[in-house]
Each structure stands twice: as structure tokens, then as C-alpha cells.
Coordinates of C-alpha atoms and ligand atoms in Angstrom, one line a residue:
X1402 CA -8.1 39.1 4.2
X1403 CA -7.1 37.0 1.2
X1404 CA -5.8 33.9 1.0
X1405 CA -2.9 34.4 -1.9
X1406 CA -0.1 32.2 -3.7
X1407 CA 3.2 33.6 -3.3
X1408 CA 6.8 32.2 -4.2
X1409 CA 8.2 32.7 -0.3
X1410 CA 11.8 33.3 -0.1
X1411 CA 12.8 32.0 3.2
X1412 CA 16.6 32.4 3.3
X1413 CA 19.0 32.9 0.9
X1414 CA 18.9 31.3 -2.7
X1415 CA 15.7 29.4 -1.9
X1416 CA 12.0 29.8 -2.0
X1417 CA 8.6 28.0 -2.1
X1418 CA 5.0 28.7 -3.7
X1419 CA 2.8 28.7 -0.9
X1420 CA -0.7 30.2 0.6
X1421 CA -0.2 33.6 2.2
X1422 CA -2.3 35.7 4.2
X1423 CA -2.8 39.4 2.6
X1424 CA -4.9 41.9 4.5
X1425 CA -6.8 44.2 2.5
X1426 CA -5.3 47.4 1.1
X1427 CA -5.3 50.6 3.5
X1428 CA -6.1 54.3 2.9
X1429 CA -4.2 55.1 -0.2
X1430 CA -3.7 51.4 -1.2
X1431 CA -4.4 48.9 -4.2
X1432 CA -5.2 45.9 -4.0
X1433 CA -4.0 44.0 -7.5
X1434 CA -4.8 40.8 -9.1
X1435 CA -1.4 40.0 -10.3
X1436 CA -1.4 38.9 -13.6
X1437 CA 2.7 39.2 -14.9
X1438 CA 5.6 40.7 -13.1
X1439 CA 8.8 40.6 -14.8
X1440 CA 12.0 38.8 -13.6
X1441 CA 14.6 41.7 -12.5
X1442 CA 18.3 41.7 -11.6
X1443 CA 17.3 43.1 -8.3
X1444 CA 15.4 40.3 -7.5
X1445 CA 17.9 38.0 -7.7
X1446 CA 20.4 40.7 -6.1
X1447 CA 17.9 40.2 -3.0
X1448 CA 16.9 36.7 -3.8
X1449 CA 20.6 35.7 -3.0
X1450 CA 22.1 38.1 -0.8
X1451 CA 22.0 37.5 3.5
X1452 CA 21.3 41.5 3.9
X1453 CA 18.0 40.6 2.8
X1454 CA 15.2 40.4 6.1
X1455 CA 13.8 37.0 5.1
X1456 CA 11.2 35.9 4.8
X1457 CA 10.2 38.2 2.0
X1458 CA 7.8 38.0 -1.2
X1459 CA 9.9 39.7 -3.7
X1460 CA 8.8 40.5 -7.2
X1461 CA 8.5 44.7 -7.8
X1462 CA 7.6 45.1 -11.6
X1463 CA 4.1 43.7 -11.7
X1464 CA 1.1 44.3 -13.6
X1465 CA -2.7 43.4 -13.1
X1466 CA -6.0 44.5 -13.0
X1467 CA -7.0 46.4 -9.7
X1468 CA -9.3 44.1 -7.4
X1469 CA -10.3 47.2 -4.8
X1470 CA -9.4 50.6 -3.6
X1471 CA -8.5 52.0 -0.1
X1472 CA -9.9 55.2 1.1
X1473 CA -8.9 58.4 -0.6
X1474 CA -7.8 56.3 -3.5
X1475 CA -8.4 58.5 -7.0
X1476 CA -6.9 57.6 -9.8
X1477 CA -7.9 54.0 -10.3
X1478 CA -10.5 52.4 -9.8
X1479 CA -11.8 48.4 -9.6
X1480 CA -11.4 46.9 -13.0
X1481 CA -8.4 49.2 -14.4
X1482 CA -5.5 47.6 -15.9
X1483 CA -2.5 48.6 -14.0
X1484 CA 1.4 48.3 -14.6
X1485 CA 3.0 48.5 -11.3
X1486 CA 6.2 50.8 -11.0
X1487 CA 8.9 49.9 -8.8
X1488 CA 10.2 53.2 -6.8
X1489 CA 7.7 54.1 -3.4
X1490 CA 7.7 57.7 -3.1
X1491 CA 5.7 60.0 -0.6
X1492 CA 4.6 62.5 -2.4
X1493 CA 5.3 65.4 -0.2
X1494 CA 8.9 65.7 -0.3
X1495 CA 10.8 68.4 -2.6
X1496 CA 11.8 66.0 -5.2
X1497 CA 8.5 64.7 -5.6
X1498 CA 6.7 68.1 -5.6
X1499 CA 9.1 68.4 -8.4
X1500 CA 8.3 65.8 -10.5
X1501 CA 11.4 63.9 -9.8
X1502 CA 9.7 60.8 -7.3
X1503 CA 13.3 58.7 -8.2
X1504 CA 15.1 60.9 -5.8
X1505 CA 12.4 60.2 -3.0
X1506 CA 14.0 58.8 0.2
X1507 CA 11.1 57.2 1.3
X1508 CA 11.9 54.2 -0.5
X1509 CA 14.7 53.8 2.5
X1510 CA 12.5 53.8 5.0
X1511 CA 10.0 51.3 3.1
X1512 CA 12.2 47.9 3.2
X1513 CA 10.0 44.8 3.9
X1514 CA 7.6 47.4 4.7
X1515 CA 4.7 49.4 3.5
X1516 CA 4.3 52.9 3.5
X1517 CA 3.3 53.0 6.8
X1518 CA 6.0 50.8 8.5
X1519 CA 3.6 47.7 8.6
X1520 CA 3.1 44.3 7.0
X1521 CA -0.2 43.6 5.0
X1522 CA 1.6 39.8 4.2
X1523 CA 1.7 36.8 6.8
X1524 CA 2.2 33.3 7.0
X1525 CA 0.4 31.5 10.2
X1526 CA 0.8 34.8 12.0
X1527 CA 4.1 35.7 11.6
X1528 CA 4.9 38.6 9.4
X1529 CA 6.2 38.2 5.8
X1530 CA 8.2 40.9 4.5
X1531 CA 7.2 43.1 1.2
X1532 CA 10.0 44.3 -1.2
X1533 CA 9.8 47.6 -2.8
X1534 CA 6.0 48.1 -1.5
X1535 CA 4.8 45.7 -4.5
X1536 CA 5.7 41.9 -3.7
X1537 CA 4.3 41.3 -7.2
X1538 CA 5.2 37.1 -7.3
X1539 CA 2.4 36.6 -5.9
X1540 CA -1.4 36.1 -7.0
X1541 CA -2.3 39.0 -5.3
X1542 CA -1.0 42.2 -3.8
X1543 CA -1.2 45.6 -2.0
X1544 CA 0.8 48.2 -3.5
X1545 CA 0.9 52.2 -2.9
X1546 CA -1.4 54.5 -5.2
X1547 CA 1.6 56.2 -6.6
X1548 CA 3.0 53.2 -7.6
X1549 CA -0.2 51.7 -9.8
X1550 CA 0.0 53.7 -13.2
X1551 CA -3.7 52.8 -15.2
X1552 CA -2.9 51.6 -18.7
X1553 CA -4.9 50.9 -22.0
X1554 CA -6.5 47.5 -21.1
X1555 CA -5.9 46.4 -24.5
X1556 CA -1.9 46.0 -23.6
X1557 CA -1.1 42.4 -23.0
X1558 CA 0.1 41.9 -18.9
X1559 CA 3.3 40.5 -20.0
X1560 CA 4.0 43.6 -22.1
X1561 CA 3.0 45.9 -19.1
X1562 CA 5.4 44.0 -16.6
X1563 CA 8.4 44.7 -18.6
X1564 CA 7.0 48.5 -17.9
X1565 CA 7.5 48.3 -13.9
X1566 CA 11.4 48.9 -13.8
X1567 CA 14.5 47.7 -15.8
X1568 CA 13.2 48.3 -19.7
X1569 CA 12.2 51.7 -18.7
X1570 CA 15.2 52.2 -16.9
X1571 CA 16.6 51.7 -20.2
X1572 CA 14.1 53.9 -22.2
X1573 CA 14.2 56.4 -19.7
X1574 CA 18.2 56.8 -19.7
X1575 CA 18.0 57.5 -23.4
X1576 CA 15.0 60.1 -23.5
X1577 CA 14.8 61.8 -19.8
X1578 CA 18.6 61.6 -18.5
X1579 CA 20.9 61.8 -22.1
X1580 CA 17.9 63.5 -24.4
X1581 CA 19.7 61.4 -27.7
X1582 CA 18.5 63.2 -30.5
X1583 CA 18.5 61.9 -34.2
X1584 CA 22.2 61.3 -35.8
X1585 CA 24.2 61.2 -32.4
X1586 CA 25.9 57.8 -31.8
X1587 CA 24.9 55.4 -28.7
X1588 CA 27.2 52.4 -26.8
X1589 CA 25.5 49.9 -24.9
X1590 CA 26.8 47.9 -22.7
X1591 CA 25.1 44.7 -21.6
X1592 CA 21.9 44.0 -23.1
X1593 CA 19.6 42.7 -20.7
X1594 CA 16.1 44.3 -19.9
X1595 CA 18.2 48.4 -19.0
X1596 CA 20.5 47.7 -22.2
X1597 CA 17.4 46.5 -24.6
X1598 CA 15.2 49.5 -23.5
X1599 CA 18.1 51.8 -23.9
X1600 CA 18.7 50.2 -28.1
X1601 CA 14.7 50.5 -28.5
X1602 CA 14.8 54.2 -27.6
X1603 CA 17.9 55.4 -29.2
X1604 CA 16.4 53.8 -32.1
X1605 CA 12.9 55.5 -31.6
X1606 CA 15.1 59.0 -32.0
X1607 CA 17.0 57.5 -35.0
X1608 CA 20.4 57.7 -33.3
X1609 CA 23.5 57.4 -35.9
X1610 CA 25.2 54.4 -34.8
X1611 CA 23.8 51.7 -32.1
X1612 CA 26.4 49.9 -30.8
X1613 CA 25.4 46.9 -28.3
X1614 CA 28.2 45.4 -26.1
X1615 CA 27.2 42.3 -24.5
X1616 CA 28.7 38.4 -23.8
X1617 CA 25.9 36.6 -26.0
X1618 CA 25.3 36.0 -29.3
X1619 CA 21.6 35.3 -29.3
X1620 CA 21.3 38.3 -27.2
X1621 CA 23.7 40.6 -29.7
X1622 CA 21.8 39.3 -32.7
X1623 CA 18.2 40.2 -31.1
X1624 CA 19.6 43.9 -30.7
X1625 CA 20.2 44.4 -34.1
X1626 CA 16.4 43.5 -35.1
X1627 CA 15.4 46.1 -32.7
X1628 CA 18.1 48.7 -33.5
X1629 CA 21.3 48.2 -32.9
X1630 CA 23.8 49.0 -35.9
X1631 CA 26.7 47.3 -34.9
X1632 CA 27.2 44.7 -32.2
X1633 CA 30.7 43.4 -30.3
X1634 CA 30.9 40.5 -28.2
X1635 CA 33.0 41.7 -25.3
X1636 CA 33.5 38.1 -24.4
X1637 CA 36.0 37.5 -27.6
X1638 CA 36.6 41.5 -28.2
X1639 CA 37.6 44.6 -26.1
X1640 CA 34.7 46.4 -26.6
X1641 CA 36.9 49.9 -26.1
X1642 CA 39.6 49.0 -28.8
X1643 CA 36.4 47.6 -31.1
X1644 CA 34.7 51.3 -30.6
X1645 CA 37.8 53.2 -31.0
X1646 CA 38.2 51.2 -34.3
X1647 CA 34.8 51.7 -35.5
X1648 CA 33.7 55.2 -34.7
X1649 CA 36.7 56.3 -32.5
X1650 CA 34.4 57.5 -30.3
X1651 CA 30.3 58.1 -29.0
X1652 CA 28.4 61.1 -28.2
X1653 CA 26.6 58.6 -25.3
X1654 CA 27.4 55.6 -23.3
X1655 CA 25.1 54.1 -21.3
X1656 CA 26.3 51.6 -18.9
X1657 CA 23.6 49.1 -18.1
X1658 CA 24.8 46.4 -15.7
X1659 CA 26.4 48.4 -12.6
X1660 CA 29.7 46.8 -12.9
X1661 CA 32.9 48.4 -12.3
X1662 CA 34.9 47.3 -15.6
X1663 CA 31.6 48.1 -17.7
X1664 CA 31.6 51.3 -15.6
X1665 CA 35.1 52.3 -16.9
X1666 CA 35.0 50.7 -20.9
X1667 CA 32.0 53.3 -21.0
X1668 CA 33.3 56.1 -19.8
X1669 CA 36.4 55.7 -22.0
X1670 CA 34.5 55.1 -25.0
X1671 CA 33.0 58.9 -24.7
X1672 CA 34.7 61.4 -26.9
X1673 CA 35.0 65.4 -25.8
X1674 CA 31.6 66.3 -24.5
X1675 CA 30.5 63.2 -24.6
X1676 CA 28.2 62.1 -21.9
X1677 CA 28.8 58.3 -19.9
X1678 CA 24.9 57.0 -18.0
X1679 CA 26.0 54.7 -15.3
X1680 CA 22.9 52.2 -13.9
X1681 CA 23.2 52.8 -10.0
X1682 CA 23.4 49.4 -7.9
X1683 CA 23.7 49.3 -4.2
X1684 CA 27.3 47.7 -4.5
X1685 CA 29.8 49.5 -2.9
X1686 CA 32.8 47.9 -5.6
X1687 CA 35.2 51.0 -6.0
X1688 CA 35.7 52.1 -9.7
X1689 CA 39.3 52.7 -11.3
X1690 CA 39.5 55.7 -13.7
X1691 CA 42.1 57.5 -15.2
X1692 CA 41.6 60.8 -13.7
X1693 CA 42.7 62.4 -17.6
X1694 CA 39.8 60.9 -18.7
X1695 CA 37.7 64.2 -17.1
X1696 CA 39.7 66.8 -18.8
X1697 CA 37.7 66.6 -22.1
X1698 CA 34.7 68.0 -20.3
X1699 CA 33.0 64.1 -20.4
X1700 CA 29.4 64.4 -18.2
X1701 CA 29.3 61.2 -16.1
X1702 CA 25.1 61.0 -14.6
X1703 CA 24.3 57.8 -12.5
X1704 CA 21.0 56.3 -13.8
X1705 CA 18.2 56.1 -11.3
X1706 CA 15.4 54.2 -13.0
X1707 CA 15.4 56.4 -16.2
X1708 CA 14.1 59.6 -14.2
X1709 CA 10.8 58.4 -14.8
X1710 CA 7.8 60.0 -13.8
X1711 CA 5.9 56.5 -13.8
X1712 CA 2.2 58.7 -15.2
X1713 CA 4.3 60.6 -17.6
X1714 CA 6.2 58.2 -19.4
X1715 CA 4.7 54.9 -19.2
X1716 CA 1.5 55.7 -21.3
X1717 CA 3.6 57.6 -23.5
X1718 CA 5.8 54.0 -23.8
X1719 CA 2.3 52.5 -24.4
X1720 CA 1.2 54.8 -27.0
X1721 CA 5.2 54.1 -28.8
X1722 CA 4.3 50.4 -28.3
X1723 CA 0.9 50.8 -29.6
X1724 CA 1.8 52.3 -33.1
X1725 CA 4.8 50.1 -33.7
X1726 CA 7.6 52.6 -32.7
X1727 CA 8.4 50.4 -29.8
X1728 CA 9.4 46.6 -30.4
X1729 CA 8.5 45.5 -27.0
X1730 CA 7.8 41.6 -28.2
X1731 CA 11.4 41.1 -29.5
X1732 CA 12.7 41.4 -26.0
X1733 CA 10.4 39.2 -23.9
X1734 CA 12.3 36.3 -24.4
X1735 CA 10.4 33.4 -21.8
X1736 CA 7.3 33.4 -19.7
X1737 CA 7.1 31.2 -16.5
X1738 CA 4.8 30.0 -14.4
X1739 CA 5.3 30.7 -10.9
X1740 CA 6.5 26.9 -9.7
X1741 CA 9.5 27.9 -12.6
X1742 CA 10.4 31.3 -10.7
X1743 CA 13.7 29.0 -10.4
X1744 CA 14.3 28.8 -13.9
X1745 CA 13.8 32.2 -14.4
X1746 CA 16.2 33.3 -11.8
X1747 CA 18.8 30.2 -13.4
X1748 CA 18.7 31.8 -17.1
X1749 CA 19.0 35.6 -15.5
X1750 CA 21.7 34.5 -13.4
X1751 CA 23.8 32.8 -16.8
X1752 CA 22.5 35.7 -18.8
X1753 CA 20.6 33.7 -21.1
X1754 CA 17.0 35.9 -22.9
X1755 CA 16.8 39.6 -22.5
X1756 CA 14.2 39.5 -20.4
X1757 CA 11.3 36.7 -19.1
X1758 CA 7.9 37.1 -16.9
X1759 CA 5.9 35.4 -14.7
X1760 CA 2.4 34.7 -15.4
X1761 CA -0.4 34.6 -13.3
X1762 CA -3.9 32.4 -14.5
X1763 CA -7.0 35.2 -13.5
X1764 CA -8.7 33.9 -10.3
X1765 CA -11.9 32.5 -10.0
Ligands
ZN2215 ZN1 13.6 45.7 -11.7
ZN2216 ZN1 9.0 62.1 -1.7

């Protein structure tokens, strides 16, 4: 048992830092000393939403150094430095025999719960509920072996914690679902942690033309330092009529908020061929498409998590990081300590920085 500090949400919209009881990690557990977890949409879609089984620790792109191991635990060990991916899988099914854990339905089955169907968190007695088998804003935590990826300890923690989820979402939309290859052109739409990962790897291949869509400035202008060839601010431009003007149209658009209007601009923006990558959310808003839109053969693939296989492709990010083809500083735009969790979720929610971090000081 370990006495931890967790940002407790309690009911909707608000939370408090507080000691929590975490029992120790079971067979095919982890138990992590958190030291960054980044700041994701989908926490504040849970954060503020009453479908949410309060209380909760939320938090599910952490990163840390691994404090023990649970029985027939292998592939890390006490002492590794670990970025903590987002998606529970089990292992067994036939998408994850297949290499394709993002299409595991276990995840369903693991809401505010482990593997296993049980708690490890508790405050005086009463459960406390985990989210996404991480609950990384916390000091501490017990997370699934799958989901604890070993990384070059040299890698600063808040560089690993933008590797848990959204940015390699992003990354992974561009390499594993469209495969862009050098001299095709690229729309973005919105810019946040998905959109940035998508600019750094379209630039990585050397795309033709970059084209960010988003409603800030600040943001628009850090996507042209990392890539981006052109930029539109959809908040004083239709970002379809700018394309259309610019290139007429783009071999890829990658959709990067879940929204229904972004949802449509980017399929429209696709020429013949051309293939639209839509972020999934669990919204059920209904789309509006003009059904002629499909006879020019257009590929439209919803984006789970960039396809990632979390071993594959995050050291290969690292590595890409590592020898400068991967400008993962420009987009970590604010770090937080835990008491400022509110101010993190304040400048996400007015889409202010691309994307922040919580820190964690090393325990004693
Ligand atoms: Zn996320
Ligand atoms: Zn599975």
C-alpha cells in the first residue's frame, strides 16, 4: 500500500490534490513513480462530463520511472524509464495477435477499472475510480504491462508524456494510417497536441505543402517553425475556399479535433483519390456531407490513436527526437504543477499552447 497525491475529481468540473491509497501492482502490473503526464482533451472531455463514475483519478498519458513489478512481469524492470501509453489491450484477442492493440475491446470493459475489474485506488475505504488503466495525475500509479513502453532514460519525462496519446495520435495518422510520402500535400485542421504531431511527421517525410488550420495565431505561427508551409486562420478565413485558392486541393487531410464542421471542411478539401483521417471522439454529433463528395473515389479512415503499436513506434519517435528529426520542444508550450491542474484544463479548454504537462518532484 502507498500513500499517494492525486488531483481527485469528485463530480463534474471540479477536483482536489489529496492523499490516496494505492495498493501495490498485481500479476502483470507496474507500479510507476509518475513523473509528467500530459494534459489531454479527453481528460477534460471526462473531467466535465456527468457520464463520468466519479470519483475518478484521471490523467492517461504519463511517464515515470518503474518503482516495482508484479508477477510474470518481463519487459521492464525497477529503475526503467517508462512513457505510459493510453489504450488497455488484452493481448489475446485477434486484433492484438495482429499487431493492431487499438482495435482491442477490452478497453470497454476497463472504465474506472483495471484489467481485472478491480480498484487498486481508495480514499478512506471507498473505492476511487482509474481512467484508461493509468490515472497518471497522480504521484504514483499502477498501470497494465502492455501499457508501460521502456524508453532511453536520457529522454526528459515531459518529452515522454507528450508520447502516451494525442501527439502520437498525430504522428501516427501521418506514418501508420495515410503512409504521406515525400512531395504529397497535407491539411491540418486544429493544431493542438493530434494536429502538431500530425505537421511534425508530414514534415519528417518532407510532404509538399503543410497547410495548418487552426483559430490561434500563436498556435499557427509555432506550426510553421515545426513544418507547416502555409497557415489559415479559420477564425477570420474559410479554410475550404483558402485551400481551394491555394492548392485547389490535398492528397491528405487529417482532421484532428472530432468536430463535425472540421469533419466536413476536411473531407471537402481532398481532391480525386485523395484520402480525409478523421480523430474518433465518443460524441455521437451526426455529420452533414454532400453525398457527391464520394464519387471521386476519396478514402475517409477514422483515426484511432495513430494505429500505434505503443513498442513499435514510440522508440522509433524517440530515436526521430533524438537526432533532431522530431521537434518535440516547440510544442510543449507550459508545464504545471499539480495544484495548477486547473489552469491547465482553463488554457486547453480556450485553446491557448499546443500542448502543457504536469510535473511530478521525485519522491523521497
Ligand atoms: Zn490523450
Ligand atoms: Zn485484445
Amino acid at each position: 500500500m502507498h500513500e499517494i497525491t492525486a488531483a481527485v475529481t469528485h463530480e463534474p468540473g471540479t477536483h482536489t490534490v489529496e492523499s490516496v491509497t494505492l495498493k501495490d501492482p498485481k500479476p502483470n502490473e507496474v507500479l510507476i513513480d509518475v513523473r509528467a503526464t500530459g494534459v489531454c482533451h479527453t481528460d477534460y472531455h471526462a473531467y466535465t462530463s456527468d457520464r463520468t463514475e466519479f470519483p475518478v483519478v484521471l490523467g492517461h498519458e504519463g511517464a515515470g520511472v518503474v518503482d516495482a513489478v508484479g508477477s510474470n512481469v518481463t519487459t521492464v524492470d525497477s529503475g526503467d524509464h517508462v512513457v505510459l501509453w493510453v489504450l488497455p489491450s488484452c493481448g489475446d484477442c485477434q486484433h492484438c495477435q495482429r499487431g493492431q492493440s487499438y482495435l482491442c475491446q477490452a478497453r470497454k470493459d476497463t472504465r474506472g477499472r483495471m484489467m481485472d475489474g478491480t480498484r487498486r485506488l481508495s480514499r478512506s475505504d471507498t473505492p476511487v475510480n482509474h481512467f484508461y488503466a493509468q490515472s497518471s495525475f497522480a504521484s504514483m500509479a499502477v498501470v497494465p504491462e502492455r501499457q508501460v513502453v521502456p524508453v532511453d532514460e536520457t529522454l526528459p519525462f515531459e518529452i515522454s508524456a507528450l508520447l502516451g496519446c494525442g501527439v502520437t495520435t498525430g504522428l501516427g495518422a501521418v506514418t501508420n494510417i495515410a503512409e504521406v510520402e515525400s512531395g504529397e500535400t497535407v491539411a491540418v485542421f486544429g493544431c493542438g497536441g493530434v494536429g502538431a504531431g500530425a505537421i511534425l511527421a508530414a514534415s519528417a517525410v518532407s510532404a509538399g505543402e503543410i497547410i495548418a488550420v487552426d483559430l490561434d495565431a500563436e498556435t499557427l505561427a509555432t506550426m510553421r517553425e515545426i513544418g507547416a508551409t502555409k497557415t489559415i486562420d479559420a477564425s477570420a478565413t474559410d479554410p475550404v475556399t483558402a485551400i481551394d485558392d491555394y492548392v485547389g486541393s490535398v492528397d491528405y487531410a487529417f482532421e484532428c479535433i472530432g468536430s463535425p464542421p472540421t469533419v466536413t471542411q476536411s473531407i471537402e478539401v481532398i481532391g480525386p483519390g485523395g484520402t480525409a483521417v478523421i480523430t474518433g471522439t465518443s460524441d455521437s454529433d451526426p455529420i452533414e456531407l454532400d453525398l457527391g463528395l464520394f464519387t471521386s473515389g476519396i478514402d475517409v479512415i477514422g483515426n484511432i490513436v495513430g494505429f500505434t503499436q505503443p513498442h513499435v513506434d514510440i522508440p522509433k519517435y524517440v530515436t526521430m527526437y533524438q537526432n533532431g528529426d522530431l521537434d518535440l520542444d516547440a510544442i510543449l508550450t507550459d508545464l504545471y504543477e499539480i495544484d495548477e491542474l486547473d489552469d491547465a484544463f482553463e488554457a486547453l479548454e480556450s485553446g491557448e499552447g499546443i500542448r502543457s504537462v504536469v510535473r511530478f518532484d521525485p519522491g523521497p
